Amino acid sequence: MFAKVAIAALAMAALGAVAPAERPGASKDIAAACGPDGGSADWVKPAPPAKIHGKSWYVGTCGITVVLVETSAGLVLIDTGPEDAAPLVLANIKTLGFDPQQIKWLLMTHEHFDHVGGMAVIQQATGARLIVSPGAESAMRSGQAIPEDPQAALLAKYPMKPARVDRVLRGGGSLVIGGTRFTMHANPTHSPGSASWTWQSCEGGRCLTIAYADSVNTISSDDYHFTQHPQRVDAARAGLRTIEALPCDLLLTPHPGGSNLLDRLSGKAPLTYPRACAAYAAGGSDRLAKRLEKEASGK
């Protein structure tokens, strides 16, 4: 009898390695919880946490994606939302049954207040270490956008609390924790410090590469003209090529509306689809081309 129990326990442990247990606090329909405007610009509208795949979880708001990844050596959090959203993110982490103190590393997409304005608050609450790209370092240390950012004039109205930068990682570099490798892909399309992240997620014997691809939108303050900054245009185009080429079985985006993410997490649309990152980058390329054409025409 004891041998049968032991064998069963080992079988369950092995199963757990490929099919993580569901967490009672995870919503099955985050899209319904957020309502018809879910994924819009409502950055601090509370959303319940939801499962993404395997040990990756959505812990952000209805309008801002924040991702928590569970590893055998602790938790990794990607982005935080604006400062006002930090308590909501921490609450979602607790709802899933995790202790925020187990967050070991903080990663980020780009250095704007709507996505990382809560970084200093989360860092203080958890003691976690922050990794940034070279282009995001100055803004995260100072809380102020650098002049080269096309949105600098606008962002000056929304300073962030300075965060402690523990590591600067260049594109192609990786963080390995608890057997999970998080690879940074520098893609300065939306901002000088924009970065995307990829990692592998396994569940039920199926492994996917999750790509948290940064914004592909080239927007700016009202008085900024991309046609006057050819180097910025070249950087944006290079970033779009990087996103297009990402290993990308499952696409996540900083604003969930950018990839219909809430519906996909709720089973109302396919969670994965072919060439997701390529299609995402193509949309950004089209919008950049229209922006440059509009500027050139003087309209």
Short mmCIF file of N, CA, C and O in Angstrom, two decimals, residues 81-216:
data_model
loop_
_atom_site.label_atom_id
_atom_site.label_comp_id
_atom_site.label_asym_id
_atom_site.label_seq_id
_atom_site.Cartn_x
_atom_site.Cartn_y
_atom_site.Cartn_z
N GLY A 81 2.72 48.91 -14.38
CA GLY A 81 1.66 49.87 -14.55
C GLY A 81 2.04 51.19 -13.91
O GLY A 81 3.14 51.35 -13.37
N PRO A 82 1.13 52.18 -13.94
CA PRO A 82 1.43 53.48 -13.32
C PRO A 82 1.49 53.34 -11.79
O PRO A 82 1.10 52.32 -11.23
N GLU A 83 1.95 54.38 -11.14
CA GLU A 83 2.12 54.31 -9.68
C GLU A 83 0.82 53.96 -8.97
O GLU A 83 0.80 53.17 -8.02
N ASP A 84 -0.30 54.52 -9.44
CA ASP A 84 -1.59 54.24 -8.80
C ASP A 84 -2.02 52.79 -8.93
O ASP A 84 -2.88 52.32 -8.18
N ALA A 85 -1.44 52.09 -9.89
CA ALA A 85 -1.81 50.68 -10.10
C ALA A 85 -0.98 49.72 -9.26
O ALA A 85 -1.35 48.54 -9.15
N ALA A 86 0.10 50.19 -8.66
CA ALA A 86 0.98 49.30 -7.90
C ALA A 86 0.23 48.52 -6.82
O ALA A 86 0.43 47.31 -6.69
N PRO A 87 -0.65 49.16 -6.02
CA PRO A 87 -1.39 48.38 -5.01
C PRO A 87 -2.28 47.31 -5.65
O PRO A 87 -2.48 46.24 -5.06
N LEU A 88 -2.83 47.59 -6.84
CA LEU A 88 -3.67 46.61 -7.51
C LEU A 88 -2.85 45.41 -7.97
O LEU A 88 -3.30 44.26 -7.87
N VAL A 89 -1.65 45.68 -8.46
CA VAL A 89 -0.76 44.60 -8.90
C VAL A 89 -0.37 43.72 -7.71
O VAL A 89 -0.43 42.48 -7.78
N LEU A 90 0.01 44.34 -6.61
CA LEU A 90 0.38 43.58 -5.42
C LEU A 90 -0.79 42.75 -4.91
O LEU A 90 -0.63 41.60 -4.49
N ALA A 91 -1.99 43.32 -4.97
CA ALA A 91 -3.18 42.59 -4.52
C ALA A 91 -3.45 41.39 -5.42
O ALA A 91 -3.82 40.31 -4.94
N ASN A 92 -3.26 41.55 -6.73
CA ASN A 92 -3.47 40.43 -7.65
C ASN A 92 -2.48 39.31 -7.40
O ASN A 92 -2.82 38.12 -7.50
N ILE A 93 -1.25 39.69 -7.10
CA ILE A 93 -0.22 38.68 -6.80
C ILE A 93 -0.63 37.88 -5.57
O ILE A 93 -0.54 36.64 -5.53
N LYS A 94 -1.13 38.57 -4.55
CA LYS A 94 -1.58 37.89 -3.34
C LYS A 94 -2.82 37.04 -3.60
O LYS A 94 -2.97 35.95 -3.02
N THR A 95 -3.72 37.53 -4.45
CA THR A 95 -4.93 36.77 -4.78
C THR A 95 -4.59 35.42 -5.39
O THR A 95 -5.27 34.42 -5.17
N LEU A 96 -3.51 35.38 -6.16
CA LEU A 96 -3.06 34.12 -6.76
C LEU A 96 -2.39 33.20 -5.75
O LEU A 96 -2.07 32.05 -6.07
N GLY A 97 -2.17 33.71 -4.54
CA GLY A 97 -1.55 32.89 -3.51
C GLY A 97 -0.05 33.04 -3.41
O GLY A 97 0.61 32.28 -2.71
N PHE A 98 0.49 34.05 -4.09
CA PHE A 98 1.94 34.29 -4.04
C PHE A 98 2.25 35.36 -3.00
O PHE A 98 1.44 36.25 -2.74
N ASP A 99 3.44 35.29 -2.46
CA ASP A 99 3.95 36.32 -1.56
C ASP A 99 4.80 37.29 -2.38
O ASP A 99 5.78 36.88 -3.00
N PRO A 100 4.43 38.58 -2.44
CA PRO A 100 5.23 39.53 -3.21
C PRO A 100 6.70 39.55 -2.82
O PRO A 100 7.55 39.93 -3.63
N GLN A 101 7.00 39.15 -1.60
CA GLN A 101 8.40 39.11 -1.16
C GLN A 101 9.21 38.07 -1.94
O GLN A 101 10.44 38.09 -1.91
N GLN A 102 8.52 37.18 -2.64
CA GLN A 102 9.21 36.17 -3.43
C GLN A 102 9.58 36.67 -4.83
O GLN A 102 10.17 35.93 -5.61
N ILE A 103 9.21 37.93 -5.14
CA ILE A 103 9.64 38.51 -6.42
C ILE A 103 11.12 38.85 -6.32
O ILE A 103 11.54 39.66 -5.49
N LYS A 104 11.91 38.21 -7.15
CA LYS A 104 13.36 38.39 -7.10
C LYS A 104 13.87 39.40 -8.13
O LYS A 104 14.86 40.10 -7.89
N TRP A 105 13.20 39.45 -9.28
CA TRP A 105 13.66 40.33 -10.35
C TRP A 105 12.49 41.09 -10.95
O TRP A 105 11.38 40.55 -11.09
N LEU A 106 12.74 42.32 -11.31
CA LEU A 106 11.79 43.18 -12.01
C LEU A 106 12.35 43.47 -13.40
O LEU A 106 13.48 43.94 -13.54
N LEU A 107 11.56 43.19 -14.43
CA LEU A 107 11.93 43.48 -15.80
C LEU A 107 10.97 44.54 -16.33
O LEU A 107 9.95 44.84 -15.70
N MET A 108 11.24 45.10 -17.48
CA MET A 108 10.38 46.16 -18.00
C MET A 108 10.43 46.24 -19.51
O MET A 108 11.40 45.79 -20.14
N THR A 109 9.37 46.80 -20.09
CA THR A 109 9.32 47.03 -21.53
C THR A 109 9.89 48.41 -21.83
O THR A 109 11.03 48.52 -22.27
N HIS A 110 9.14 49.49 -21.56
CA HIS A 110 9.71 50.82 -21.86
C HIS A 110 9.48 51.79 -20.70
O HIS A 110 8.61 51.60 -19.86
N GLU A 111 10.26 52.84 -20.73
CA GLU A 111 10.47 53.73 -19.58
C GLU A 111 9.45 54.86 -19.48
O GLU A 111 9.81 56.01 -19.24
N HIS A 112 8.16 54.53 -19.63
CA HIS A 112 7.11 55.54 -19.52
C HIS A 112 6.24 55.27 -18.30
O HIS A 112 6.05 54.13 -17.89
N PHE A 113 5.69 56.33 -17.74
CA PHE A 113 5.02 56.26 -16.45
C PHE A 113 3.82 55.32 -16.44
O PHE A 113 3.48 54.74 -15.40
N ASP A 114 3.15 55.13 -17.59
CA ASP A 114 1.97 54.27 -17.59
C ASP A 114 2.32 52.80 -17.48
O ASP A 114 1.48 51.98 -17.08
N HIS A 115 3.57 52.44 -17.76
CA HIS A 115 3.98 51.04 -17.69
C HIS A 115 4.94 50.73 -16.55
O HIS A 115 4.96 49.60 -16.05
N VAL A 116 5.73 51.72 -16.13
CA VAL A 116 6.69 51.45 -15.05
C VAL A 116 6.67 52.55 -13.99
O VAL A 116 7.59 52.64 -13.17
N GLY A 117 5.62 53.37 -13.97
CA GLY A 117 5.53 54.41 -12.95
C GLY A 117 5.44 53.86 -11.55
O GLY A 117 5.77 54.54 -10.59
N GLY A 118 5.01 52.60 -11.43
CA GLY A 118 4.93 51.97 -10.11
C GLY A 118 6.16 51.18 -9.73
O GLY A 118 6.17 50.51 -8.69
N MET A 119 7.21 51.25 -10.54
CA MET A 119 8.39 50.41 -10.31
C MET A 119 9.03 50.68 -8.95
O MET A 119 9.38 49.73 -8.21
N ALA A 120 9.21 51.94 -8.58
CA ALA A 120 9.84 52.25 -7.30
C ALA A 120 9.00 51.74 -6.13
O ALA A 120 9.54 51.25 -5.13
N VAL A 121 7.68 51.84 -6.24
CA VAL A 121 6.79 51.36 -5.18
C VAL A 121 6.88 49.84 -5.05
O VAL A 121 7.01 49.30 -3.94
N ILE A 122 6.83 49.14 -6.18
CA ILE A 122 6.94 47.68 -6.17
C ILE A 122 8.30 47.25 -5.65
O ILE A 122 8.43 46.30 -4.87
N GLN A 123 9.33 47.98 -6.05
CA GLN A 123 10.68 47.65 -5.61
C GLN A 123 10.81 47.79 -4.10
O GLN A 123 11.39 46.94 -3.43
N GLN A 124 10.24 48.85 -3.56
CA GLN A 124 10.29 49.07 -2.13
C GLN A 124 9.50 48.00 -1.37
O GLN A 124 9.91 47.55 -0.30
N ALA A 125 8.39 47.57 -1.94
CA ALA A 125 7.54 46.58 -1.27
C ALA A 125 8.12 45.18 -1.32
O ALA A 125 7.81 44.35 -0.45
N THR A 126 8.96 44.90 -2.31
CA THR A 126 9.45 43.53 -2.50
C THR A 126 10.95 43.36 -2.30
O THR A 126 11.40 42.24 -2.03
N GLY A 127 11.71 44.43 -2.46
CA GLY A 127 13.16 44.31 -2.40
C GLY A 127 13.76 43.72 -3.66
O GLY A 127 14.95 43.41 -3.70
N ALA A 128 12.95 43.54 -4.71
CA ALA A 128 13.42 42.91 -5.94
C ALA A 128 14.41 43.80 -6.68
O ALA A 128 14.41 45.02 -6.54
N ARG A 129 15.23 43.15 -7.48
CA ARG A 129 16.24 43.85 -8.28
C ARG A 129 15.70 44.14 -9.67
O ARG A 129 14.96 43.34 -10.24
N LEU A 130 16.10 45.29 -10.20
CA LEU A 130 15.57 45.78 -11.48
C LEU A 130 16.61 45.67 -12.59
O LEU A 130 17.75 46.09 -12.43
N ILE A 131 16.17 45.12 -13.72
CA ILE A 131 16.98 45.05 -14.93
C ILE A 131 16.41 46.00 -15.96
O ILE A 131 15.19 46.02 -16.19
N VAL A 132 17.26 46.81 -16.59
CA VAL A 132 16.81 47.74 -17.62
C VAL A 132 17.70 47.62 -18.84
O VAL A 132 18.81 47.09 -18.79
N SER A 133 17.22 48.14 -19.96
CA SER A 133 18.05 48.28 -21.15
C SER A 133 18.89 49.54 -21.02
O SER A 133 18.57 50.43 -20.23
N PRO A 134 19.98 49.66 -21.79
CA PRO A 134 20.80 50.88 -21.70
C PRO A 134 19.99 52.15 -21.97
O PRO A 134 20.20 53.17 -21.32
N GLY A 135 19.05 52.09 -22.92
CA GLY A 135 18.28 53.27 -23.27
C GLY A 135 17.29 53.70 -22.21
O GLY A 135 16.81 54.85 -22.23
N ALA A 136 16.97 52.79 -21.28
CA ALA A 136 15.99 53.11 -20.23
C ALA A 136 16.66 53.48 -18.91
O ALA A 136 15.99 53.95 -17.99
N GLU A 137 17.95 53.30 -18.80
CA GLU A 137 18.64 53.46 -17.51
C GLU A 137 18.47 54.85 -16.93
O GLU A 137 18.11 55.03 -15.76
N SER A 138 18.74 55.89 -17.72
CA SER A 138 18.69 57.26 -17.21
C SER A 138 17.30 57.62 -16.71
O SER A 138 17.14 58.19 -15.63
N ALA A 139 16.28 57.28 -17.49
CA ALA A 139 14.91 57.62 -17.12
C ALA A 139 14.49 56.91 -15.84
O ALA A 139 13.79 57.48 -14.99
N MET A 140 14.91 55.65 -15.68
CA MET A 140 14.51 54.91 -14.48
C MET A 140 15.24 55.43 -13.24
O MET A 140 14.68 55.48 -12.15
N ARG A 141 16.49 55.82 -13.41
CA ARG A 141 17.24 56.35 -12.26
C ARG A 141 16.75 57.74 -11.84
O ARG A 141 16.74 58.07 -10.66
N SER A 142 16.34 58.55 -12.81
CA SER A 142 15.97 59.93 -12.52
C SER A 142 14.46 60.15 -12.41
O SER A 142 14.01 61.11 -11.78
N GLY A 143 13.70 59.29 -13.05
CA GLY A 143 12.25 59.48 -13.12
C GLY A 143 11.83 60.44 -14.21
O GLY A 143 10.65 60.75 -14.35
N GLN A 144 12.78 60.90 -15.04
CA GLN A 144 12.51 61.87 -16.09
C GLN A 144 12.88 61.30 -17.45
O GLN A 144 13.92 60.66 -17.61
N ALA A 145 12.05 61.55 -18.45
CA ALA A 145 12.34 61.09 -19.79
C ALA A 145 13.56 61.80 -20.35
O ALA A 145 13.81 62.97 -20.04
N ILE A 146 14.32 61.11 -21.18
CA ILE A 146 15.48 61.74 -21.81
C ILE A 146 15.00 62.59 -22.98
O ILE A 146 13.94 62.33 -23.57
N PRO A 147 15.76 63.64 -23.36
CA PRO A 147 15.33 64.55 -24.43
C PRO A 147 15.11 63.85 -25.77
O PRO A 147 14.31 64.32 -26.59
N GLU A 148 15.81 62.75 -26.01
CA GLU A 148 15.70 62.05 -27.29
C GLU A 148 14.37 61.31 -27.45
O GLU A 148 14.04 60.86 -28.55
N ASP A 149 13.62 61.17 -26.38
CA ASP A 149 12.33 60.48 -26.45
C ASP A 149 11.33 61.37 -27.18
O ASP A 149 11.12 62.52 -26.79
N PRO A 150 10.67 60.88 -28.24
CA PRO A 150 9.69 61.71 -28.95
C PRO A 150 8.56 62.22 -28.06
O PRO A 150 7.92 63.22 -28.39
N GLN A 151 8.31 61.57 -26.94
CA GLN A 151 7.25 62.00 -26.04
C GLN A 151 7.78 62.80 -24.85
O GLN A 151 7.05 63.02 -23.87
N ALA A 152 9.02 63.24 -24.90
CA ALA A 152 9.66 63.88 -23.74
C ALA A 152 8.86 65.06 -23.20
O ALA A 152 8.69 65.21 -21.98
N ALA A 153 8.35 65.92 -24.07
CA ALA A 153 7.61 67.11 -23.61
C ALA A 153 6.34 66.70 -22.86
O ALA A 153 5.97 67.32 -21.85
N LEU A 154 5.68 65.67 -23.33
CA LEU A 154 4.48 65.19 -22.66
C LEU A 154 4.83 64.50 -21.34
O LEU A 154 4.18 64.73 -20.31
N LEU A 155 5.86 63.67 -21.37
CA LEU A 155 6.24 62.90 -20.18
C LEU A 155 6.74 63.78 -19.05
O LEU A 155 6.69 63.39 -17.88
N ALA A 156 7.21 64.99 -19.39
CA ALA A 156 7.69 65.92 -18.36
C ALA A 156 6.57 66.26 -17.37
O ALA A 156 6.84 66.64 -16.22
N LYS A 157 5.33 66.13 -17.80
CA LYS A 157 4.19 66.42 -16.93
C LYS A 157 3.89 65.25 -15.98
O LYS A 157 3.08 65.39 -15.07
N TYR A 158 4.53 64.11 -16.22
CA TYR A 158 4.23 62.91 -15.44
C TYR A 158 5.53 62.26 -14.94
O TYR A 158 5.87 61.15 -15.36
N PRO A 159 6.26 62.94 -14.07
CA PRO A 159 7.51 62.36 -13.57
C PRO A 159 7.24 61.10 -12.75
O PRO A 159 6.17 60.96 -12.13
N MET A 160 8.21 60.20 -12.75
CA MET A 160 8.11 58.96 -11.98
C MET A 160 9.01 59.05 -10.76
O MET A 160 9.98 59.81 -10.73
N LYS A 161 8.71 58.25 -9.76
CA LYS A 161 9.64 58.11 -8.64
C LYS A 161 10.88 57.38 -9.13
O LYS A 161 10.76 56.34 -9.79
N PRO A 162 12.06 57.88 -8.85
CA PRO A 162 13.27 57.19 -9.29
C PRO A 162 13.35 55.77 -8.72
O PRO A 162 12.96 55.52 -7.58
N ALA A 163 13.80 54.85 -9.52
CA ALA A 163 13.95 53.46 -9.11
C ALA A 163 15.43 53.11 -9.04
O ALA A 163 16.27 53.75 -9.67
N ARG A 164 15.73 52.10 -8.26
CA ARG A 164 17.11 51.61 -8.16
C ARG A 164 17.37 50.64 -9.31
O ARG A 164 16.70 49.64 -9.45
N VAL A 165 18.35 50.95 -10.14
CA VAL A 165 18.73 50.07 -11.24
C VAL A 165 19.85 49.15 -10.77
O VAL A 165 20.90 49.61 -10.34
N ASP A 166 19.61 47.85 -10.85
CA ASP A 166 20.58 46.89 -10.36
C ASP A 166 21.41 46.25 -11.46
O ASP A 166 22.50 45.75 -11.21
N ARG A 167 20.88 46.26 -12.67
CA ARG A 167 21.60 45.62 -13.77
C ARG A 167 21.15 46.22 -15.08
O ARG A 167 19.96 46.45 -15.29
N VAL A 168 22.10 46.51 -15.95
CA VAL A 168 21.81 47.00 -17.29
C VAL A 168 22.14 45.87 -18.27
O VAL A 168 23.26 45.36 -18.29
N LEU A 169 21.15 45.48 -19.05
CA LEU A 169 21.29 44.33 -19.94
C LEU A 169 21.11 44.78 -21.38
O LEU A 169 20.12 45.44 -21.72
N ARG A 170 22.04 44.43 -22.23
CA ARG A 170 21.94 44.79 -23.63
C ARG A 170 21.08 43.79 -24.40
O ARG A 170 20.85 42.67 -23.93
N GLY A 171 20.61 44.21 -25.56
CA GLY A 171 19.78 43.35 -26.38
C GLY A 171 20.47 42.03 -26.67
O GLY A 171 21.66 42.00 -26.99
N GLY A 172 19.75 40.94 -26.54
CA GLY A 172 20.31 39.60 -26.72
C GLY A 172 20.78 38.99 -25.42
O GLY A 172 21.04 37.78 -25.37
N GLY A 173 20.90 39.80 -24.36
CA GLY A 173 21.30 39.29 -23.06
C GLY A 173 20.14 38.59 -22.37
O GLY A 173 18.98 38.75 -22.75
N SER A 174 20.47 37.81 -21.35
CA SER A 174 19.44 37.02 -20.69
C SER A 174 19.56 37.06 -19.17
O SER A 174 20.65 37.26 -18.63
N LEU A 175 18.45 36.85 -18.52
CA LEU A 175 18.38 36.55 -17.10
C LEU A 175 17.93 35.11 -16.98
O LEU A 175 16.89 34.73 -17.53
N VAL A 176 18.70 34.29 -16.26
CA VAL A 176 18.31 32.90 -16.03
C VAL A 176 18.04 32.74 -14.54
O VAL A 176 18.91 33.01 -13.70
N ILE A 177 16.84 32.31 -14.21
CA ILE A 177 16.45 32.11 -12.82
C ILE A 177 15.56 30.89 -12.72
O ILE A 177 14.59 30.76 -13.48
N GLY A 178 15.89 29.99 -11.82
CA GLY A 178 15.08 28.81 -11.60
C GLY A 178 14.83 27.99 -12.85
O GLY A 178 13.75 27.42 -13.02
N GLY A 179 15.80 27.94 -13.74
CA GLY A 179 15.67 27.15 -14.96
C GLY A 179 14.94 27.85 -16.09
O GLY A 179 14.78 27.28 -17.17
N THR A 180 14.47 29.07 -15.87
CA THR A 180 13.77 29.83 -16.92
C THR A 180 14.69 30.94 -17.43
O THR A 180 15.25 31.69 -16.64
N ARG A 181 14.82 31.01 -18.73
CA ARG A 181 15.66 32.03 -19.36
C ARG A 181 14.77 33.13 -19.95
O ARG A 181 13.94 32.86 -20.82
N PHE A 182 14.97 34.34 -19.48
CA PHE A 182 14.28 35.51 -20.01
C PHE A 182 15.28 36.27 -20.89
O PHE A 182 16.29 36.75 -20.40
N THR A 183 14.98 36.36 -22.17
CA THR A 183 15.89 37.01 -23.12
C THR A 183 15.35 38.38 -23.50
O THR A 183 14.18 38.51 -23.87
N MET A 184 16.20 39.39 -23.40
CA MET A 184 15.82 40.75 -23.78
C MET A 184 16.11 40.98 -25.26
O MET A 184 17.17 40.59 -25.77
N HIS A 185 15.18 41.64 -25.92
CA HIS A 185 15.33 42.02 -27.33
C HIS A 185 15.12 43.53 -27.41
O HIS A 185 13.99 44.01 -27.30
N ALA A 186 16.20 44.27 -27.56
CA ALA A 186 16.10 45.73 -27.65
C ALA A 186 15.38 46.10 -28.94
O ALA A 186 15.75 45.65 -30.02
N ASN A 187 14.33 46.91 -28.83
CA ASN A 187 13.59 47.33 -30.02
C ASN A 187 13.09 48.76 -29.83
O ASN A 187 11.94 48.99 -29.47
N PRO A 188 13.97 49.75 -30.04
CA PRO A 188 13.65 51.15 -29.73
C PRO A 188 12.67 51.80 -30.71
O PRO A 188 12.98 52.81 -31.34
N THR A 189 11.50 51.23 -30.82
CA THR A 189 10.47 51.78 -31.71
C THR A 189 9.64 52.83 -30.98
O THR A 189 9.52 53.97 -31.43
N HIS A 190 9.07 52.47 -29.86
CA HIS A 190 8.19 53.36 -29.11
C HIS A 190 8.98 54.36 -28.29
O HIS A 190 8.55 55.50 -28.11
N SER A 191 10.11 53.94 -27.76
CA SER A 191 10.97 54.82 -26.95
C SER A 191 12.41 54.38 -27.11
O SER A 191 12.68 53.26 -27.57
N PRO A 192 13.37 55.22 -26.70
CA PRO A 192 14.78 54.83 -26.83
C PRO A 192 15.14 53.58 -26.04
O PRO A 192 16.06 52.85 -26.41
N GLY A 193 14.43 53.31 -24.95
CA GLY A 193 14.76 52.16 -24.10
C GLY A 193 13.85 50.97 -24.27
O GLY A 193 13.91 50.03 -23.46
N SER A 194 13.03 50.97 -25.29
CA SER A 194 12.06 49.88 -25.47
C SER A 194 12.75 48.52 -25.56
O SER A 194 13.78 48.37 -26.23
N ALA A 195 12.14 47.53 -24.92
CA ALA A 195 12.66 46.17 -24.96
C ALA A 195 11.51 45.18 -24.90
O ALA A 195 10.48 45.42 -24.27
N SER A 196 11.68 44.06 -25.59
CA SER A 196 10.75 42.95 -25.52
C SER A 196 11.43 41.80 -24.81
O SER A 196 12.66 41.74 -24.73
N TRP A 197 10.62 40.87 -24.29
CA TRP A 197 11.15 39.73 -23.55
C TRP A 197 10.52 38.43 -24.05
O TRP A 197 9.33 38.40 -24.35
N THR A 198 11.33 37.39 -24.15
CA THR A 198 10.82 36.07 -24.51
C THR A 198 11.27 35.05 -23.48
O THR A 198 12.34 35.16 -22.89
N TRP A 199 10.41 34.04 -23.25
CA TRP A 199 10.75 32.94 -22.35
C TRP A 199 9.90 31.74 -22.74
O TRP A 199 8.88 31.87 -23.41
N GLN A 200 10.32 30.57 -22.31
CA GLN A 200 9.58 29.35 -22.63
C GLN A 200 8.63 28.99 -21.51
O GLN A 200 8.96 29.07 -20.32
N SER A 201 7.43 28.57 -21.89
CA SER A 201 6.41 28.16 -20.95
C SER A 201 5.90 26.79 -21.35
O SER A 201 5.52 26.58 -22.51
N CYS A 202 5.87 25.85 -20.40
CA CYS A 202 5.43 24.49 -20.69
C CYS A 202 4.22 24.12 -19.83
O CYS A 202 4.16 24.48 -18.65
N GLU A 203 3.29 23.42 -20.43
CA GLU A 203 2.09 22.98 -19.72
C GLU A 203 1.49 21.79 -20.45
O GLU A 203 1.32 21.81 -21.67
N GLY A 204 1.19 20.73 -19.69
CA GLY A 204 0.56 19.56 -20.29
C GLY A 204 1.37 18.94 -21.41
O GLY A 204 0.81 18.40 -22.36
N GLY A 205 2.70 19.03 -21.32
CA GLY A 205 3.55 18.46 -22.35
C GLY A 205 3.73 19.35 -23.56
O GLY A 205 4.42 18.98 -24.52
N ARG A 206 3.11 20.54 -23.56
CA ARG A 206 3.25 21.47 -24.67
C ARG A 206 4.04 22.68 -24.24
O ARG A 206 3.72 23.32 -23.23
N CYS A 207 5.08 22.99 -24.97
CA CYS A 207 5.91 24.15 -24.64
C CYS A 207 5.73 25.24 -25.70
O CYS A 207 5.72 24.96 -26.90
N LEU A 208 5.58 26.47 -25.23
CA LEU A 208 5.43 27.63 -26.09
C LEU A 208 6.49 28.66 -25.74
O LEU A 208 6.93 28.74 -24.59
N THR A 209 6.87 29.48 -26.71
CA THR A 209 7.68 30.65 -26.44
C THR A 209 6.76 31.84 -26.30
O THR A 209 6.05 32.19 -27.25
N ILE A 210 6.75 32.43 -25.10
CA ILE A 210 5.95 33.64 -24.88
C ILE A 210 6.78 34.84 -25.25
O ILE A 210 7.94 34.96 -24.85
N ALA A 211 6.21 35.73 -26.04
CA ALA A 211 6.88 36.98 -26.42
C ALA A 211 6.08 38.14 -25.85
O ALA A 211 4.94 38.37 -26.28
N TYR A 212 6.67 38.82 -24.88
CA TYR A 212 6.05 40.06 -24.39
C TYR A 212 6.68 41.17 -25.22
O TYR A 212 7.76 41.67 -24.91
N ALA A 213 6.01 41.50 -26.33
CA ALA A 213 6.56 42.44 -27.32
C ALA A 213 6.15 43.86 -26.97
O ALA A 213 4.98 44.14 -26.76
N ASP A 214 7.12 44.75 -26.93
CA ASP A 214 6.84 46.13 -26.56
C ASP A 214 6.01 46.84 -27.64
O ASP A 214 5.81 46.32 -28.74
N SER A 215 5.57 48.03 -27.31
CA SER A 215 4.70 48.80 -28.21
C SER A 215 5.35 49.05 -29.56
O SER A 215 6.56 49.31 -29.66
N VAL A 216 4.54 48.98 -30.61
CA VAL A 216 5.02 49.26 -31.96
C VAL A 216 4.52 50.61 -32.45
O VAL A 216 4.65 50.94 -33.64
#
